[in-house]
PDB file of C-alpha atoms in Angstrom:
ATOM      1  CA  MET A1394      -4.859   9.186  25.149  1.00 91.00           C
ATOM      2  CA  GLN A1395      -4.206   5.483  25.742  1.00 96.00           C
ATOM      3  CA  LEU A1396      -2.748   3.641  22.772  1.00 98.00           C
ATOM      4  CA  HIS A1397      -3.339  -0.107  22.523  1.00 98.00           C
ATOM      5  CA  PHE A1398      -0.406  -1.864  20.874  1.00 98.00           C
ATOM      6  CA  TYR A1399       0.930  -5.310  20.104  1.00 98.00           C
ATOM      7  CA  LYS A1400       4.549  -6.426  19.953  1.00 98.00           C
ATOM      8  CA  TYR A1401       5.789  -8.967  17.394  1.00 98.00           C
ATOM      9  CA  GLN A1402       9.204 -10.265  16.424  1.00 98.00           C
ATOM     10  CA  GLY A1403      10.495 -12.163  13.414  1.00 98.00           C
ATOM     11  CA  THR A1404      13.897 -13.773  14.090  1.00 98.00           C
ATOM     12  CA  GLY A1405      14.664 -10.951  16.518  1.00 97.00           C
ATOM     13  CA  ASN A1406      13.509  -8.140  14.223  1.00 97.00           C
ATOM     14  CA  ASP A1407      10.909  -6.563  16.540  1.00 98.00           C
ATOM     15  CA  PHE A1408       7.991  -4.286  15.778  1.00 98.00           C
ATOM     16  CA  VAL A1409       5.310  -2.241  17.484  1.00 98.00           C
ATOM     17  CA  MET A1410       2.021  -3.202  15.805  1.00 98.00           C
ATOM     18  CA  ILE A1411      -1.069  -1.007  15.791  1.00 98.00           C
ATOM     19  CA  ASP A1412      -4.536  -1.793  14.453  1.00 98.00           C
ATOM     20  CA  ASN A1413      -5.268   1.443  12.591  1.00 98.00           C
ATOM     21  CA  ARG A1414      -8.369   0.335  10.686  1.00 98.00           C
ATOM     22  CA  THR A1415     -10.284   3.267  12.224  1.00 98.00           C
ATOM     23  CA  ASP A1416      -7.535   5.647  11.045  1.00 98.00           C
ATOM     24  CA  PHE A1417      -7.013   7.190  14.494  1.00 97.00           C
ATOM     25  CA  PHE A1418      -3.217   7.097  14.674  1.00 98.00           C
ATOM     26  CA  PRO A1419      -1.315  10.409  14.170  1.00 97.00           C
ATOM     27  CA  LYS A1420       0.734   9.146  11.227  1.00 96.00           C
ATOM     28  CA  ASN A1421       2.746  12.320  10.697  1.00 95.00           C
ATOM     29  CA  ASN A1422       3.991  12.542  14.287  1.00 98.00           C
ATOM     30  CA  ILE A1423       7.590  11.470  13.728  1.00 98.00           C
ATOM     31  CA  GLN A1424       8.567  12.248  17.328  1.00 98.00           C
ATOM     32  CA  LEU A1425       5.788  10.045  18.727  1.00 98.00           C
ATOM     33  CA  ILE A1426       6.675   7.101  16.497  1.00 98.00           C
ATOM     34  CA  ALA A1427      10.356   7.391  17.423  1.00 98.00           C
ATOM     35  CA  GLN A1428       9.434   7.537  21.122  1.00 98.00           C
ATOM     36  CA  LEU A1429       7.219   4.451  20.868  1.00 98.00           C
ATOM     37  CA  CYS A1430      10.139   2.584  19.258  1.00 98.00           C
ATOM     38  CA  ASP A1431      12.614   3.803  21.898  1.00 98.00           C
ATOM     39  CA  ARG A1432      13.827   0.896  24.040  1.00 97.00           C
ATOM     40  CA  ARG A1433      14.271   3.032  27.156  1.00 97.00           C
ATOM     41  CA  PHE A1434      11.455   5.562  27.036  1.00 96.00           C
ATOM     42  CA  GLY A1435       8.868   3.681  24.982  1.00 98.00           C
ATOM     43  CA  ILE A1436       7.810   0.190  23.961  1.00 98.00           C
ATOM     44  CA  GLY A1437      10.914  -0.597  21.943  1.00 98.00           C
ATOM     45  CA  GLY A1438      11.236  -1.882  18.407  1.00 98.00           C
ATOM     46  CA  ASP A1439      13.170  -1.792  15.153  1.00 97.00           C
ATOM     47  CA  GLY A1440      10.077  -0.230  13.629  1.00 97.00           C
ATOM     48  CA  LEU A1441       6.367   0.527  13.956  1.00 98.00           C
ATOM     49  CA  ILE A1442       3.728  -0.916  11.642  1.00 98.00           C
ATOM     50  CA  LEU A1443       0.141   0.170  11.078  1.00 98.00           C
ATOM     51  CA  LEU A1444      -2.451  -2.316   9.822  1.00 98.00           C
ATOM     52  CA  GLU A1445      -5.028  -0.373   7.812  1.00 98.00           C
ATOM     53  CA  ASN A1446      -8.048  -1.038   5.609  1.00 98.00           C
ATOM     54  CA  ASP A1447      -7.401  -1.311   1.884  1.00 98.00           C
ATOM     55  CA  ALA A1448      -9.910  -1.163  -0.939  1.00 96.00           C
ATOM     56  CA  THR A1449      -8.219  -3.766  -3.156  1.00 96.00           C
ATOM     57  CA  SER A1450      -6.691  -6.262  -0.687  1.00 98.00           C
ATOM     58  CA  ASP A1451      -7.101  -7.753   2.793  1.00 98.00           C
ATOM     59  CA  PHE A1452      -5.238  -4.889   4.456  1.00 98.00           C
ATOM     60  CA  LYS A1453      -2.577  -2.245   3.998  1.00 98.00           C
ATOM     61  CA  MET A1454       0.880  -2.131   5.613  1.00 98.00           C
ATOM     62  CA  VAL A1455       2.332   1.242   6.628  1.00 98.00           C
ATOM     63  CA  TYR A1456       5.884   0.885   7.941  1.00 98.00           C
ATOM     64  CA  TYR A1457       8.032   3.308   9.937  1.00 98.00           C
ATOM     65  CA  ASN A1458      11.668   2.894  10.923  1.00 96.00           C
ATOM     66  CA  SER A1459      12.561   3.409  14.567  1.00 97.00           C
ATOM     67  CA  ASP A1460      13.679   6.967  13.743  1.00 96.00           C
ATOM     68  CA  GLY A1461      10.010   7.792  13.143  1.00 97.00           C
ATOM     69  CA  ASN A1462      10.185   8.162   9.375  1.00 96.00           C
ATOM     70  CA  GLN A1463       8.022   6.180   6.966  1.00 96.00           C
ATOM     71  CA  SER A1464      10.246   3.815   5.028  1.00 95.00           C
ATOM     72  CA  THR A1465      10.505   1.265   2.240  1.00 94.00           C
ATOM     73  CA  MET A1466       9.428  -2.378   2.447  1.00 97.00           C
ATOM     74  CA  CYS A1467      10.314  -4.448   5.504  1.00 97.00           C
ATOM     75  CA  GLY A1468      10.257  -8.212   4.900  1.00 97.00           C
ATOM     76  CA  ASN A1469      10.194  -9.404   8.500  1.00 98.00           C
ATOM     77  CA  GLY A1470       7.756  -6.633   9.339  1.00 98.00           C
ATOM     78  CA  GLY A1471       5.497  -7.818   6.530  1.00 98.00           C
ATOM     79  CA  ARG A1472       5.642 -11.368   7.836  1.00 98.00           C
ATOM     80  CA  CYS A1473       4.819 -10.191  11.370  1.00 98.00           C
ATOM     81  CA  LEU A1474       1.924  -8.114  10.046  1.00 98.00           C
ATOM     82  CA  VAL A1475       0.440 -11.230   8.419  1.00 98.00           C
ATOM     83  CA  ALA A1476       0.580 -13.018  11.784  1.00 98.00           C
ATOM     84  CA  PHE A1477      -0.971  -9.932  13.412  1.00 98.00           C
ATOM     85  CA  ALA A1478      -3.772  -9.868  10.821  1.00 98.00           C
ATOM     86  CA  LYS A1479      -4.489 -13.515  11.618  1.00 98.00           C
ATOM     87  CA  LYS A1480      -4.657 -12.712  15.348  1.00 97.00           C
ATOM     88  CA  LEU A1481      -7.166  -9.931  14.602  1.00 98.00           C
ATOM     89  CA  ASN A1482      -9.214 -12.351  12.429  1.00 98.00           C
ATOM     90  CA  VAL A1483      -8.673 -10.116   9.407  1.00 98.00           C
ATOM     91  CA  ILE A1484      -7.409 -13.198   7.543  1.00 98.00           C
ATOM     92  CA  ASN A1485      -7.327 -16.943   8.098  1.00 97.00           C
ATOM     93  CA  THR A1486      -4.231 -18.625   6.623  1.00 97.00           C
ATOM     94  CA  LYS A1487      -3.718 -16.669   3.393  1.00 98.00           C
ATOM     95  CA  ALA A1488      -3.373 -12.957   2.751  1.00 98.00           C
ATOM     96  CA  VAL A1489      -2.971 -10.396   0.017  1.00 98.00           C
ATOM     97  CA  PHE A1490      -1.901  -6.994   1.283  1.00 98.00           C
ATOM     98  CA  ASN A1491      -0.745  -3.665  -0.061  1.00 98.00           C
ATOM     99  CA  ALA A1492       2.622  -2.201   0.907  1.00 97.00           C
ATOM    100  CA  VAL A1493       4.761   0.650  -0.338  1.00 96.00           C
ATOM    101  CA  ASP A1494       6.236  -1.588  -3.059  1.00 96.00           C
ATOM    102  CA  GLY A1495       2.914  -3.062  -4.205  1.00 96.00           C
ATOM    103  CA  LEU A1496       0.800  -6.153  -3.529  1.00 97.00           C
ATOM    104  CA  HIS A1497       2.186  -9.074  -1.527  1.00 98.00           C
ATOM    105  CA  HIS A1498       0.818 -12.599  -1.208  1.00 98.00           C
ATOM    106  CA  ALA A1499       1.486 -14.512   2.001  1.00 98.00           C
ATOM    107  CA  SER A1500       0.480 -17.553   4.018  1.00 98.00           C
ATOM    108  CA  VAL A1501       0.738 -18.408   7.717  1.00 98.00           C
ATOM    109  CA  ASN A1502       0.475 -21.813   9.373  1.00 95.00           C
ATOM    110  CA  GLU A1503      -0.504 -22.927  12.870  1.00 90.00           C
ATOM    111  CA  ASN A1504       3.127 -22.707  14.034  1.00 92.00           C
ATOM    112  CA  GLU A1505       3.375 -18.995  13.148  1.00 93.00           C
ATOM    113  CA  ILE A1506       5.632 -19.683  10.175  1.00 98.00           C
ATOM    114  CA  VAL A1507       4.907 -17.019   7.576  1.00 98.00           C
ATOM    115  CA  SER A1508       5.864 -17.219   3.914  1.00 98.00           C
ATOM    116  CA  LEU A1509       5.809 -13.841   2.171  1.00 98.00           C
ATOM    117  CA  GLN A1510       6.125 -13.188  -1.544  1.00 98.00           C
ATOM    118  CA  MET A1511       8.615 -10.427  -2.242  1.00 98.00           C
ATOM    119  CA  ILE A1512       8.969  -8.302  -5.384  1.00 97.00           C
ATOM    120  CA  ASN A1513      10.600  -9.625  -8.543  1.00 98.00           C
ATOM    121  CA  VAL A1514      14.228  -8.600  -9.003  1.00 98.00           C
ATOM    122  CA  SER A1515      15.968  -8.025 -12.340  1.00 96.00           C
ATOM    123  CA  GLU A1516      18.360  -5.126 -11.767  1.00 97.00           C
ATOM    124  CA  ILE A1517      21.480  -6.340  -9.982  1.00 98.00           C
ATOM    125  CA  ASN A1518      24.576  -4.149  -9.841  1.00 98.00           C
ATOM    126  CA  LYS A1519      27.591  -6.442  -9.540  1.00 97.00           C
ATOM    127  CA  ASN A1520      30.947  -5.018  -8.501  1.00 96.00           C
ATOM    128  CA  ALA A1521      34.305  -6.528  -7.612  1.00 94.00           C
ATOM    129  CA  ASP A1522      33.730  -6.633  -3.861  1.00 96.00           C
ATOM    130  CA  TYR A1523      30.002  -5.963  -3.415  1.00 98.00           C
ATOM    131  CA  THR A1524      26.600  -6.283  -5.062  1.00 98.00           C
ATOM    132  CA  PHE A1525      23.739  -3.789  -4.925  1.00 98.00           C
ATOM    133  CA  LEU A1526      20.072  -4.614  -5.516  1.00 98.00           C
ATOM    134  CA  ASN A1527      16.608  -3.587  -4.400  1.00 98.00           C
ATOM    135  CA  THR A1528      14.306  -6.192  -2.852  1.00 98.00           C
ATOM    136  CA  GLY A1529      11.700  -3.664  -1.729  1.00 96.00           C
ATOM    137  CA  SER A1530      14.464  -1.784   0.076  1.00 96.00           C
ATOM    138  CA  PRO A1531      17.991  -1.010  -1.185  1.00 97.00           C
ATOM    139  CA  HIS A1532      20.714  -3.448  -0.148  1.00 98.00           C
ATOM    140  CA  HIS A1533      24.503  -3.561  -0.349  1.00 98.00           C
ATOM    141  CA  VAL A1534      25.727  -7.177  -0.096  1.00 98.00           C
ATOM    142  CA  GLN A1535      29.358  -7.958   0.693  1.00 98.00           C
ATOM    143  CA  LEU A1536      31.192 -11.186   1.539  1.00 98.00           C
ATOM    144  CA  VAL A1537      33.591 -10.768   4.465  1.00 98.00           C
ATOM    145  CA  SER A1538      35.949 -12.954   6.457  1.00 92.00           C
ATOM    146  CA  ASP A1539      35.588 -13.394  10.229  1.00 94.00           C
ATOM    147  CA  LEU A1540      31.938 -12.346  10.189  1.00 98.00           C
ATOM    148  CA  GLU A1541      31.539 -13.284  13.847  1.00 97.00           C
ATOM    149  CA  ASN A1542      33.956 -10.551  14.960  1.00 98.00           C
ATOM    150  CA  TYR A1543      33.181  -8.024  12.233  1.00 98.00           C
ATOM    151  CA  ASN A1544      32.465  -4.456  13.350  1.00 98.00           C
ATOM    152  CA  VAL A1545      29.082  -4.271  11.630  1.00 98.00           C
ATOM    153  CA  LYS A1546      27.941  -0.982  13.146  1.00 98.00           C
ATOM    154  CA  ASP A1547      31.007   1.095  12.291  1.00 98.00           C
ATOM    155  CA  LYS A1548      31.785  -0.482   8.916  1.00 98.00           C
ATOM    156  CA  GLY A1549      28.118  -0.536   7.952  1.00 98.00           C
ATOM    157  CA  ALA A1550      27.671   3.129   8.845  1.00 98.00           C
ATOM    158  CA  ALA A1551      30.783   4.072   6.871  1.00 98.00           C
ATOM    159  CA  ILE A1552      29.316   2.510   3.707  1.00 98.00           C
ATOM    160  CA  ARG A1553      25.756   3.669   4.375  1.00 97.00           C
ATOM    161  CA  TYR A1554      26.869   7.300   4.746  1.00 96.00           C
ATOM    162  CA  GLY A1555      29.722   7.087   2.227  1.00 95.00           C
ATOM    163  CA  SER A1556      29.890   8.237  -1.373  1.00 94.00           C
ATOM    164  CA  LEU A1557      28.343   5.083  -2.882  1.00 96.00           C
ATOM    165  CA  TYR A1558      24.701   5.728  -2.009  1.00 96.00           C
ATOM    166  CA  GLY A1559      24.259   9.447  -1.537  1.00 91.00           C
ATOM    167  CA  LYS A1560      21.725  11.067   0.756  1.00 88.00           C
ATOM    168  CA  GLU A1561      19.246   8.163   0.805  1.00 91.00           C
ATOM    169  CA  GLY A1562      21.874   5.612   1.800  1.00 95.00           C
ATOM    170  CA  SER A1563      21.420   1.850   1.766  1.00 97.00           C
ATOM    171  CA  ASN A1564      21.102  -1.100   4.106  1.00 98.00           C
ATOM    172  CA  ILE A1565      24.436  -2.882   4.417  1.00 98.00           C
ATOM    173  CA  ASN A1566      24.743  -6.683   4.570  1.00 98.00           C
ATOM    174  CA  PHE A1567      27.888  -8.581   5.533  1.00 98.00           C
ATOM    175  CA  VAL A1568      27.865 -12.250   4.546  1.00 98.00           C
ATOM    176  CA  LYS A1569      29.749 -15.495   5.118  1.00 98.00           C
ATOM    177  CA  GLN A1570      29.104 -18.722   3.197  1.00 98.00           C
ATOM    178  CA  ILE A1571      28.472 -21.773   5.415  1.00 98.00           C
ATOM    179  CA  ASP A1572      27.810 -24.389   2.729  1.00 97.00           C
ATOM    180  CA  GLU A1573      26.357 -24.665  -0.788  1.00 96.00           C
ATOM    181  CA  ASN A1574      22.943 -23.264   0.139  1.00 97.00           C
ATOM    182  CA  THR A1575      23.496 -21.681   3.578  1.00 98.00           C
ATOM    183  CA  PHE A1576      24.834 -18.229   4.414  1.00 98.00           C
ATOM    184  CA  ALA A1577      25.334 -16.314   7.653  1.00 98.00           C
ATOM    185  CA  LEU A1578      24.223 -12.690   7.590  1.00 98.00           C
ATOM    186  CA  ARG A1579      24.689  -9.593   9.728  1.00 98.00           C
ATOM    187  CA  THR A1580      22.933  -6.375   8.686  1.00 98.00           C
ATOM    188  CA  TYR A1581      23.311  -2.675   9.382  1.00 98.00           C
ATOM    189  CA  GLU A1582      19.873  -1.111   8.820  1.00 97.00           C
ATOM    190  CA  ARG A1583      19.373   2.474   7.770  1.00 96.00           C
ATOM    191  CA  GLY A1584      16.648   4.176   9.795  1.00 93.00           C
ATOM    192  CA  VAL A1585      17.624   2.051  12.783  1.00 95.00           C
ATOM    193  CA  GLU A1586      21.241   3.162  12.270  1.00 96.00           C
ATOM    194  CA  ASP A1587      22.577   0.065  13.966  1.00 97.00           C
ATOM    195  CA  GLU A1588      22.893  -3.670  13.509  1.00 98.00           C
ATOM    196  CA  THR A1589      19.593  -5.519  13.828  1.00 97.00           C
ATOM    197  CA  LEU A1590      19.137  -9.178  14.712  1.00 98.00           C
ATOM    198  CA  ALA A1591      17.557  -9.837  11.323  1.00 98.00           C
ATOM    199  CA  CYS A1592      16.508  -8.135   8.097  1.00 97.00           C
ATOM    200  CA  GLY A1593      14.014  -9.797   5.769  1.00 98.00           C
ATOM    201  CA  THR A1594      14.646  -7.743   2.646  1.00 98.00           C
ATOM    202  CA  GLY A1595      18.359  -8.126   3.450  1.00 98.00           C
ATOM    203  CA  ALA A1596      18.115 -11.911   3.654  1.00 98.00           C
ATOM    204  CA  THR A1597      16.253 -11.874   0.339  1.00 98.00           C
ATOM    205  CA  ALA A1598      18.920  -9.657  -1.214  1.00 98.00           C
ATOM    206  CA  VAL A1599      21.720 -11.914   0.015  1.00 98.00           C
ATOM    207  CA  ALA A1600      20.123 -15.073  -1.396  1.00 98.00           C
ATOM    208  CA  ILE A1601      19.580 -13.472  -4.803  1.00 98.00           C
ATOM    209  CA  ALA A1602      23.014 -11.821  -4.878  1.00 98.00           C
ATOM    210  CA  MET A1603      24.817 -15.058  -4.019  1.00 98.00           C
ATOM    211  CA  ASN A1604      23.003 -16.888  -6.813  1.00 98.00           C
ATOM    212  CA  ALA A1605      23.442 -14.058  -9.323  1.00 97.00           C
ATOM    213  CA  ASN A1606      27.185 -14.013  -8.653  1.00 97.00           C
ATOM    214  CA  GLY A1607      27.526 -17.800  -8.971  1.00 97.00           C
ATOM    215  CA  VAL A1608      28.522 -18.292  -5.335  1.00 98.00           C
ATOM    216  CA  THR A1609      25.678 -20.828  -5.172  1.00 98.00           C
ATOM    217  CA  ASN A1610      23.460 -22.472  -7.759  1.00 97.00           C
ATOM    218  CA  ALA A1611      20.729 -23.135  -5.210  1.00 98.00           C
ATOM    219  CA  SER A1612      17.278 -21.593  -5.674  1.00 98.00           C
ATOM    220  CA  SER A1613      16.263 -22.387  -2.098  1.00 98.00           C
ATOM    221  CA  ILE A1614      18.690 -20.780   0.325  1.00 98.00           C
ATOM    222  CA  ASN A1615      19.010 -20.780   4.111  1.00 98.00           C
ATOM    223  CA  ILE A1616      19.989 -17.519   5.776  1.00 98.00           C
ATOM    224  CA  ASN A1617      21.286 -17.656   9.355  1.00 98.00           C
ATOM    225  CA  VAL A1618      20.704 -14.268  10.966  1.00 98.00           C
ATOM    226  CA  GLU A1619      21.672 -13.247  14.481  1.00 97.00           C
ATOM    227  CA  GLY A1620      18.107 -13.803  15.695  1.00 98.00           C
ATOM    228  CA  GLY A1621      17.380 -17.158  14.051  1.00 98.00           C
ATOM    229  CA  LYS A1622      16.913 -18.742  10.649  1.00 98.00           C
ATOM    230  CA  LEU A1623      15.169 -17.563   7.491  1.00 98.00           C
ATOM    231  CA  ALA A1624      14.682 -19.233   4.126  1.00 98.00           C
ATOM    232  CA  VAL A1625      14.518 -17.618   0.690  1.00 98.00           C
ATOM    233  CA  SER A1626      13.346 -19.344  -2.472  1.00 98.00           C
ATOM    234  CA  PHE A1627      12.933 -18.083  -6.024  1.00 98.00           C
ATOM    235  CA  THR A1628      12.654 -18.964  -9.695  1.00 98.00           C
ATOM    236  CA  LYS A1629      15.511 -17.775 -11.889  1.00 97.00           C
ATOM    237  CA  GLU A1630      15.114 -17.203 -15.616  1.00 93.00           C
ATOM    238  CA  ASP A1631      18.116 -15.543 -17.255  1.00 89.00           C
ATOM    239  CA  ASP A1632      18.739 -12.525 -14.998  1.00 88.00           C
ATOM    240  CA  GLN A1633      15.169 -12.311 -13.699  1.00 96.00           C
ATOM    241  CA  PHE A1634      14.273 -13.559 -10.200  1.00 98.00           C
ATOM    242  CA  THR A1635      10.554 -14.252  -9.742  1.00 98.00           C
ATOM    243  CA  ASN A1636       8.350 -16.160  -7.285  1.00 98.00           C
ATOM    244  CA  VAL A1637      10.579 -14.833  -4.523  1.00 98.00           C
ATOM    245  CA  PHE A1638       9.453 -16.001  -1.070  1.00 98.00           C
ATOM    246  CA  LEU A1639      10.818 -15.133   2.362  1.00 98.00           C
ATOM    247  CA  THR A1640       9.884 -17.689   5.028  1.00 98.00           C
ATOM    248  CA  GLY A1641      10.405 -17.801   8.782  1.00 98.00           C
ATOM    249  CA  PRO A1642       8.764 -17.422  12.199  1.00 98.00           C
ATOM    250  CA  ALA A1643       6.651 -14.404  13.159  1.00 98.00           C
ATOM    251  CA  THR A1644       5.948 -14.424  16.873  1.00 97.00           C
ATOM    252  CA  PHE A1645       3.518 -12.520  19.088  1.00 98.00           C
ATOM    253  CA  VAL A1646       5.410 -11.254  22.159  1.00 98.00           C
ATOM    254  CA  PHE A1647       2.958  -9.177  24.211  1.00 98.00           C
ATOM    255  CA  GLU A1648       0.276  -6.485  24.048  1.00 98.00           C
ATOM    256  CA  GLY A1649      -0.523  -3.515  26.254  1.00 98.00           C
ATOM    257  CA  THR A1650      -1.451   0.148  26.449  1.00 98.00           C
ATOM    258  CA  ILE A1651       0.743   3.219  26.673  1.00 98.00           C
ATOM    259  CA  ALA A1652      -0.146   6.861  27.245  1.00 96.00           C
ATOM    260  CA  ILE A1653       0.573   9.155  24.301  1.00 92.00           C
TER     261      ILE A1653
END
């Protein structure tokens, strides 16, 4: 069987995209999904995303990590899926889609800049040297010195597999403040089990965590990831963060077919 696919990237977070509106894709084939995401023996990607029909919205997002397992929300993946939906003429410039964490509103402009509404956040676990919160996926946020030379893979894995988060683990974000409303971010992603060039739910978690901890008072925050620049904005009322938007580029890379 020949599988037609598309490749997208959002600030270096790259995804295999498949139009599954006819429900043909073998969704339970973990080995196949992992192989498609393999950078040596497949197409290559941090994850694979299916665009499917949905009864109550423009489309449905089904997201798999590169290990082949279905996973929690992916912010950059969601943004790329909006751009993909526009390419397929499923939407024009605005979208409402269903994901594992509920409905998301989004918009895309002519320059492939996608703004995606993320879930509201109210539960924030603050600790002396880290913060934990869920922005559609679980995130550990930690300020570090010398971020440029930090061993993200080893130190991230040690926390991800350590006693803090149990069997499910967490994504691990290491952060450095640049100025009042700008932070640099490097992320170890569970499911990829390595550092990725960007993480959308991670960028969202960092922005909210830095504000919640009083590191910044800004409600519009720039996040410099290894693969580019993202922006996160929100409304804060007491300890509730609403109207959370993740904004950045979502770029079509190529399309093709592969035998499966």
